[in-house]
PDB file of C-alpha atoms in Angstrom:
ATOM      1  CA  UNK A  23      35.978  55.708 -36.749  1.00 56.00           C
ATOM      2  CA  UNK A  24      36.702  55.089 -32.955  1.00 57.00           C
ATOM      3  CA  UNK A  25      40.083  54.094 -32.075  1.00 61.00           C
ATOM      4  CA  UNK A  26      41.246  50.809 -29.803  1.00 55.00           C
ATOM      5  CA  UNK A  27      41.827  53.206 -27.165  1.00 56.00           C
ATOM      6  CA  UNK A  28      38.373  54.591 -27.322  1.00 56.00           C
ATOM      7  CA  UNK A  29      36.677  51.460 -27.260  1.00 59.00           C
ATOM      8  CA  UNK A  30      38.975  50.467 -24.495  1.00 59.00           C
ATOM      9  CA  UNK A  31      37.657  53.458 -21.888  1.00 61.00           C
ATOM     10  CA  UNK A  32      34.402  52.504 -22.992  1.00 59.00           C
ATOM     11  CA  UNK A  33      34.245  49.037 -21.458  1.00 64.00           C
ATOM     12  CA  UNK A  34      36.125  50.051 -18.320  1.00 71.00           C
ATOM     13  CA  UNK A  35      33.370  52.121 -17.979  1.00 69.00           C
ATOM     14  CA  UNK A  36      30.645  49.696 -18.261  1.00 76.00           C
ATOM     15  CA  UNK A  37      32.792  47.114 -16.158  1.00 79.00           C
ATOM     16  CA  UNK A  38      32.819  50.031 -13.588  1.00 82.00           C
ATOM     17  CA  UNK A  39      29.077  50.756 -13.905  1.00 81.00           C
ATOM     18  CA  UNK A  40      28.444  46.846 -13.105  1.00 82.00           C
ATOM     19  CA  UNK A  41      30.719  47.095 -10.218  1.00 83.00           C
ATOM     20  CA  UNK A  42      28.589  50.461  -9.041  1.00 83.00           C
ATOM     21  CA  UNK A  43      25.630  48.733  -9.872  1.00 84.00           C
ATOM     22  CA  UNK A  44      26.623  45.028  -7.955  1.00 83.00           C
ATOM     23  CA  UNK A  45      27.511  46.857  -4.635  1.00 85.00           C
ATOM     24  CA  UNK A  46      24.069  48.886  -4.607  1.00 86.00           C
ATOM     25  CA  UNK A  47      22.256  45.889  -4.861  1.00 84.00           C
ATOM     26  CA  UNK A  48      24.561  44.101  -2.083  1.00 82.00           C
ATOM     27  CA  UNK A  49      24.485  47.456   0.332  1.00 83.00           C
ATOM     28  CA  UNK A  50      20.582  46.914  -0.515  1.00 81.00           C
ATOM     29  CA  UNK A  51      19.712  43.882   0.634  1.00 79.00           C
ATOM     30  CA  UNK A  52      22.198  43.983   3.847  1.00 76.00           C
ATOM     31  CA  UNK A  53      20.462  46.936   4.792  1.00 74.00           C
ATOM     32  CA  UNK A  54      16.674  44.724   4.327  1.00 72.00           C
ATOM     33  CA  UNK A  55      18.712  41.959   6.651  1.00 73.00           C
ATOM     34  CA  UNK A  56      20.012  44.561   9.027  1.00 67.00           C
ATOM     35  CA  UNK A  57      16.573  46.094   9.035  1.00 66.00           C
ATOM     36  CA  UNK A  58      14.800  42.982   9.862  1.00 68.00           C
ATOM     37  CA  UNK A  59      17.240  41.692  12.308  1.00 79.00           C
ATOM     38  CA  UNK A  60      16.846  45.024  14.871  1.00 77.00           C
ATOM     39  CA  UNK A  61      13.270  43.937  14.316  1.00 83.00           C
ATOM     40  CA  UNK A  62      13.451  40.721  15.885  1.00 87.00           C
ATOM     41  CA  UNK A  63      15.987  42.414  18.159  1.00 90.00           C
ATOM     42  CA  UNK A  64      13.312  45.033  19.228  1.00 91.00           C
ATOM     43  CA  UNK A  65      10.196  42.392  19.524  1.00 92.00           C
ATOM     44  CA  UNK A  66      12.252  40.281  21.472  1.00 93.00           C
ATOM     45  CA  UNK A  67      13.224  42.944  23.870  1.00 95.00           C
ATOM     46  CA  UNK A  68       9.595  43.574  23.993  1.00 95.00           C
ATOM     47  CA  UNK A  69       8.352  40.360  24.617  1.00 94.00           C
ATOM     48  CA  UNK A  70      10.419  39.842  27.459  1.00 94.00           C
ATOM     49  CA  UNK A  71       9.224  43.246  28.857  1.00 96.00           C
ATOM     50  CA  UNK A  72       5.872  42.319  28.356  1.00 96.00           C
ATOM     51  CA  UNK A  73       6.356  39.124  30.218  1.00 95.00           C
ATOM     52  CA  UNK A  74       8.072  40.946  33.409  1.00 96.00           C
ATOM     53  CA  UNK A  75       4.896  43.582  33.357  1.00 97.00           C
ATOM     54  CA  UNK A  76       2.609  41.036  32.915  1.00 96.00           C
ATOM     55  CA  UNK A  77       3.537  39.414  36.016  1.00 96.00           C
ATOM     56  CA  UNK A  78       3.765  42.274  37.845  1.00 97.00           C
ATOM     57  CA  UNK A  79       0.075  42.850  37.250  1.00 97.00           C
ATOM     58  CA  UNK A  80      -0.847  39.373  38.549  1.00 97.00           C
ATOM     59  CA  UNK A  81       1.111  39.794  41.423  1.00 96.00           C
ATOM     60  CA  UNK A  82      -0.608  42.751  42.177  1.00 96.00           C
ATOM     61  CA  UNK A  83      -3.948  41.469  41.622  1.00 96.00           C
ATOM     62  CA  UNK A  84      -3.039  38.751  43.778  1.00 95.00           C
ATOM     63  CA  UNK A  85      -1.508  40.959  46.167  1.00 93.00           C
ATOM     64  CA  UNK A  86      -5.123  42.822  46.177  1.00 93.00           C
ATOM     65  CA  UNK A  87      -7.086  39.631  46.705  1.00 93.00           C
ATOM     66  CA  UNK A  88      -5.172  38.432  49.534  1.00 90.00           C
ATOM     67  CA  UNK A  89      -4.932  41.560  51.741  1.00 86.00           C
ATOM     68  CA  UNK A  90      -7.882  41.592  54.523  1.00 77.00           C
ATOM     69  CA  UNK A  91      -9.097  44.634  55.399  1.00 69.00           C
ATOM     70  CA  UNK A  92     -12.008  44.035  58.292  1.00 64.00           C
ATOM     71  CA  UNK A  93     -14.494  41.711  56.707  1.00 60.00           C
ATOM     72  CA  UNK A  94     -13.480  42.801  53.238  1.00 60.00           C
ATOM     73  CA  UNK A  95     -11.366  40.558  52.060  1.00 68.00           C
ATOM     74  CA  UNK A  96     -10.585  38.222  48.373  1.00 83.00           C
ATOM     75  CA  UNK A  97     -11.463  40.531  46.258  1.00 89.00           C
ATOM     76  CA  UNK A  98      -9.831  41.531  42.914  1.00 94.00           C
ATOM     77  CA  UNK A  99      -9.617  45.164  41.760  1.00 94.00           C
ATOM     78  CA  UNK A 100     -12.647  47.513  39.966  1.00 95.00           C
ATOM     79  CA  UNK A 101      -9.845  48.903  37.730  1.00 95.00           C
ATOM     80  CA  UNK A 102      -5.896  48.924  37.816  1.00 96.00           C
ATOM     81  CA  UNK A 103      -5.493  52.430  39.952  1.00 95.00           C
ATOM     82  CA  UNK A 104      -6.653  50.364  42.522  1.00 93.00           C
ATOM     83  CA  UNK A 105      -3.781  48.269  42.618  1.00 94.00           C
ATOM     84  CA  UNK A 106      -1.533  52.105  43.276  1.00 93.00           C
ATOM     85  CA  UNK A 107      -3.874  52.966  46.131  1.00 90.00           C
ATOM     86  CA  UNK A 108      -5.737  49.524  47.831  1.00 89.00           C
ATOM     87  CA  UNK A 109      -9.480  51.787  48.139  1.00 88.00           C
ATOM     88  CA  UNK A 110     -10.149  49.419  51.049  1.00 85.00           C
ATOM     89  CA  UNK A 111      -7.188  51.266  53.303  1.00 81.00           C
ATOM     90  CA  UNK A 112      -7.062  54.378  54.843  1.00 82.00           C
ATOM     91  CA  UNK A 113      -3.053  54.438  54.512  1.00 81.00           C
ATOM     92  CA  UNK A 114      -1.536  54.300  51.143  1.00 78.00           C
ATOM     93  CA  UNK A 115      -1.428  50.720  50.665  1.00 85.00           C
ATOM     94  CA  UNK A 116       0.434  50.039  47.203  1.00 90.00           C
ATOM     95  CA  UNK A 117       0.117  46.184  45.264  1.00 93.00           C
ATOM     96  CA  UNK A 118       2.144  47.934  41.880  1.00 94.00           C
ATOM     97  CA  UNK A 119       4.598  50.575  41.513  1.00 93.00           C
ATOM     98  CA  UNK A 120       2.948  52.260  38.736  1.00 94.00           C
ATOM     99  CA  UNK A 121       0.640  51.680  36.110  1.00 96.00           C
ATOM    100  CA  UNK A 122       2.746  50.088  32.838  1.00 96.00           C
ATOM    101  CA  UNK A 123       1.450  50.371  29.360  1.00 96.00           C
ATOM    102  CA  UNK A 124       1.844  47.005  27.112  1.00 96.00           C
ATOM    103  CA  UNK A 125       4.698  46.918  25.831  1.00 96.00           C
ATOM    104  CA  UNK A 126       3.728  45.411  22.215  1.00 95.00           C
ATOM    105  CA  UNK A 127       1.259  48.046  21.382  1.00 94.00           C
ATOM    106  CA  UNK A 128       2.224  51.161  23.490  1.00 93.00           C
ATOM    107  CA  UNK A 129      -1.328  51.429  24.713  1.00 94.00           C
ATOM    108  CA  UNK A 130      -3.390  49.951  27.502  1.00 96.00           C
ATOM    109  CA  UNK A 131      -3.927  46.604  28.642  1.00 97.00           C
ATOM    110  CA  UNK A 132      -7.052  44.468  27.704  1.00 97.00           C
ATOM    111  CA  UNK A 133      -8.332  43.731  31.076  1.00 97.00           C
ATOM    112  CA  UNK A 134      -9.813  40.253  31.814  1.00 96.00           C
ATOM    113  CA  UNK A 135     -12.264  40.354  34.103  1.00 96.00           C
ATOM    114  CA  UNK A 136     -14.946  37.573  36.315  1.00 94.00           C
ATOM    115  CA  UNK A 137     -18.764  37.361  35.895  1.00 93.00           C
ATOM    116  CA  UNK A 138     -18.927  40.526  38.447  1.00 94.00           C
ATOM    117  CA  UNK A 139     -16.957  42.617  36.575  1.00 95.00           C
ATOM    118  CA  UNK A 140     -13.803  42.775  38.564  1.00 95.00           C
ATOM    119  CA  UNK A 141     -10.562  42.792  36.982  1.00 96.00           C
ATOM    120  CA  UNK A 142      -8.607  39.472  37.325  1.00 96.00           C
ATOM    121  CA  UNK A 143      -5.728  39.820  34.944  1.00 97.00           C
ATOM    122  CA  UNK A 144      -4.797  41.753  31.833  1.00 97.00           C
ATOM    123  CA  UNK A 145      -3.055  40.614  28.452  1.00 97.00           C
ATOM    124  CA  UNK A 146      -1.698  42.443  25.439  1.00 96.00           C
ATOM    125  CA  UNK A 147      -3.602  43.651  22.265  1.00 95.00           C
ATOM    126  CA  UNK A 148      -1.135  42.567  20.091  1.00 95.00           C
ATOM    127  CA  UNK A 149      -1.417  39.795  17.621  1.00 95.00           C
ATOM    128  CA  UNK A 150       2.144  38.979  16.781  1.00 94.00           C
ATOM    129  CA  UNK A 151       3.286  35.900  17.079  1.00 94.00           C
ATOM    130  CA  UNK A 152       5.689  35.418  20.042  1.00 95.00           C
ATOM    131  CA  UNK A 153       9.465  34.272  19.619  1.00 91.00           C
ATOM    132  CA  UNK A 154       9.198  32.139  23.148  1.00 90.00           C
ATOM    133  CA  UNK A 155       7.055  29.442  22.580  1.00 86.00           C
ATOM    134  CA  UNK A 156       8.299  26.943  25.567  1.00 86.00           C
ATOM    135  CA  UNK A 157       9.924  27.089  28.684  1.00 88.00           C
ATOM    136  CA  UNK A 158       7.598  28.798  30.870  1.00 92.00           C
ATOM    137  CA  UNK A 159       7.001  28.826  34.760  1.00 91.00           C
ATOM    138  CA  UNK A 160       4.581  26.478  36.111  1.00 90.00           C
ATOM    139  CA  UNK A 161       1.986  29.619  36.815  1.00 88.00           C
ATOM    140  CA  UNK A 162       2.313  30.379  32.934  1.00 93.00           C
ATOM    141  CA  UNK A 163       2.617  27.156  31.604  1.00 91.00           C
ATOM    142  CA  UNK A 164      -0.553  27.756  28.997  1.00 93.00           C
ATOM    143  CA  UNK A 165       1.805  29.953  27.371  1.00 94.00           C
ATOM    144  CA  UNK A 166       3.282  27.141  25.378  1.00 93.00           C
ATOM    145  CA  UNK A 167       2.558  27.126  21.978  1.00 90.00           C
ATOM    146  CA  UNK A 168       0.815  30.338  22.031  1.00 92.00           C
ATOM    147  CA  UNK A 169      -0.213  31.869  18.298  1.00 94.00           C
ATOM    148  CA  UNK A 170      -0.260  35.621  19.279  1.00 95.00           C
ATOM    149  CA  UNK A 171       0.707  37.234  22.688  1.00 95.00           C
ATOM    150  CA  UNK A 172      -2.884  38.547  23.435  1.00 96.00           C
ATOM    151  CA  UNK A 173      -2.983  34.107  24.088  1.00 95.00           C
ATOM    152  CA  UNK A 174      -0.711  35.586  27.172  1.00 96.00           C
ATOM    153  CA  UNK A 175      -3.374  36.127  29.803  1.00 96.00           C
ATOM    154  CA  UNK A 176      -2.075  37.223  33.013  1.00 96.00           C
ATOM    155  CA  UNK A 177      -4.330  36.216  35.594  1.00 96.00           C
ATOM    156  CA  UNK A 178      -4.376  35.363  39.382  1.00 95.00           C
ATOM    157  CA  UNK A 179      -7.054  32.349  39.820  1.00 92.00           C
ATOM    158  CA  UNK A 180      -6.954  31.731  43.868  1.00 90.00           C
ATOM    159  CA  UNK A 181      -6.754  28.412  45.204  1.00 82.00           C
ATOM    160  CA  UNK A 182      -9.432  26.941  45.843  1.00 61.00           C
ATOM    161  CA  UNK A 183     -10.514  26.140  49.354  1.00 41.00           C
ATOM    162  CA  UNK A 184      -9.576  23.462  51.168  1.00 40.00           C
ATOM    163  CA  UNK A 185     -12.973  20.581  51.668  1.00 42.00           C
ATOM    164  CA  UNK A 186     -13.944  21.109  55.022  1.00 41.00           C
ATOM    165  CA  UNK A 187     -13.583  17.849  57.171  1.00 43.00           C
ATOM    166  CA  UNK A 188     -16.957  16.535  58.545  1.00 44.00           C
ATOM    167  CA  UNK A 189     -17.171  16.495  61.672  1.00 46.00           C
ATOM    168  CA  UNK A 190     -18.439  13.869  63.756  1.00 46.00           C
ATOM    169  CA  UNK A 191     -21.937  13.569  65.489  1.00 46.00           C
ATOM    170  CA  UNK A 192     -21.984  14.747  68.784  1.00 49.00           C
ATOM    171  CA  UNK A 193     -20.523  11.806  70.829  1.00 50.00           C
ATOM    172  CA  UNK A 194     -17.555  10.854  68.976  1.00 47.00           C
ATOM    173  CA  UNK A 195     -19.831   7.880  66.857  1.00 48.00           C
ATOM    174  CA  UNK A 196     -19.703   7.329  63.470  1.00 45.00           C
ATOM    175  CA  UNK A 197     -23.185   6.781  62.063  1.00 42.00           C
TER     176      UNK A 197
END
């Protein structure tokens, strides 16, 4: 036969084992919250990175569309290095610092391109769903609402010419 003082140690040891037990579970699950939290932390930080490089591209392109050389003159890039080293100059004419990698994958950029083949923005890969959904600059305002950030197309569309005035017949009449 066990005595009272037996049977005593024995529950304080399976009150301590539910104690043991109880803060694993807690320690367990604020790890899963910490762990998802520096998640959203990191995508965030990405996102906003991939928003900055993003428009660095389309400044370059624009950059590269607007700069005249001779008679050669709005035209977007053949590929990004272009933007490093403007082929149309024979000085070192840069429209980007460097060449970034997307953010959101790690990789390269999808390149968006017109019906001649000639690069006229870039957007990300990645189909994650962005945290910004409003809020945008005018330039980037189809950004609202967006389902994944590859929606985020960085593109420079120039404006369009301005209609040419007619002129009048010779003689200052109007027909």
């Amino acid at each position: 036969m066990r005595t009272a003082g037996a049977r005593h140690r024995d529950n304080e040891r399976g009150a301590i084992l539910l104690v043991v037990l109880f803060m694993i579970v807690v320690l367990g699950l604020a790890g899963g919250i910490a762990g998802s939290t520096w998640k959203s932390i990191t995508q965030r930080a990405r996102e906003a990175e991939l928003f900055w490089r993003g428009d660095q591209y389309r400044k370059a392109i624009e950059s590269f569309y607007e700069v005249r050389h001779g008679r050669a003159g709005g035209m977007f890039p053949q590929k990004l290095e272009d933007l490093l080293k403007d082929p149309r100059s024979l000085q070192a004419e840069r429209h980007i610092r460097r060449l970034y990698p997307d953010p959101m994958t790690g990789g390269d950029w999808e390149l968006i391109k017109d019906a001649s083949g000639r690069i006229t923005g870039v957007r990300s890969g990645s189909d994650l769903e962005p945290f910004r959904t409003d809020g945008f600059p005018p330039e980037y305002e189809k950004f609202k609402g967006a389902e994944s950030y590859r929606s985020w197309e960085f593109v420079y569309a120039p404006k369009s010419q301005k209609k040419a005035v007619p002129q009048q017949p010779p003689g200052g009449e109007k027909p």
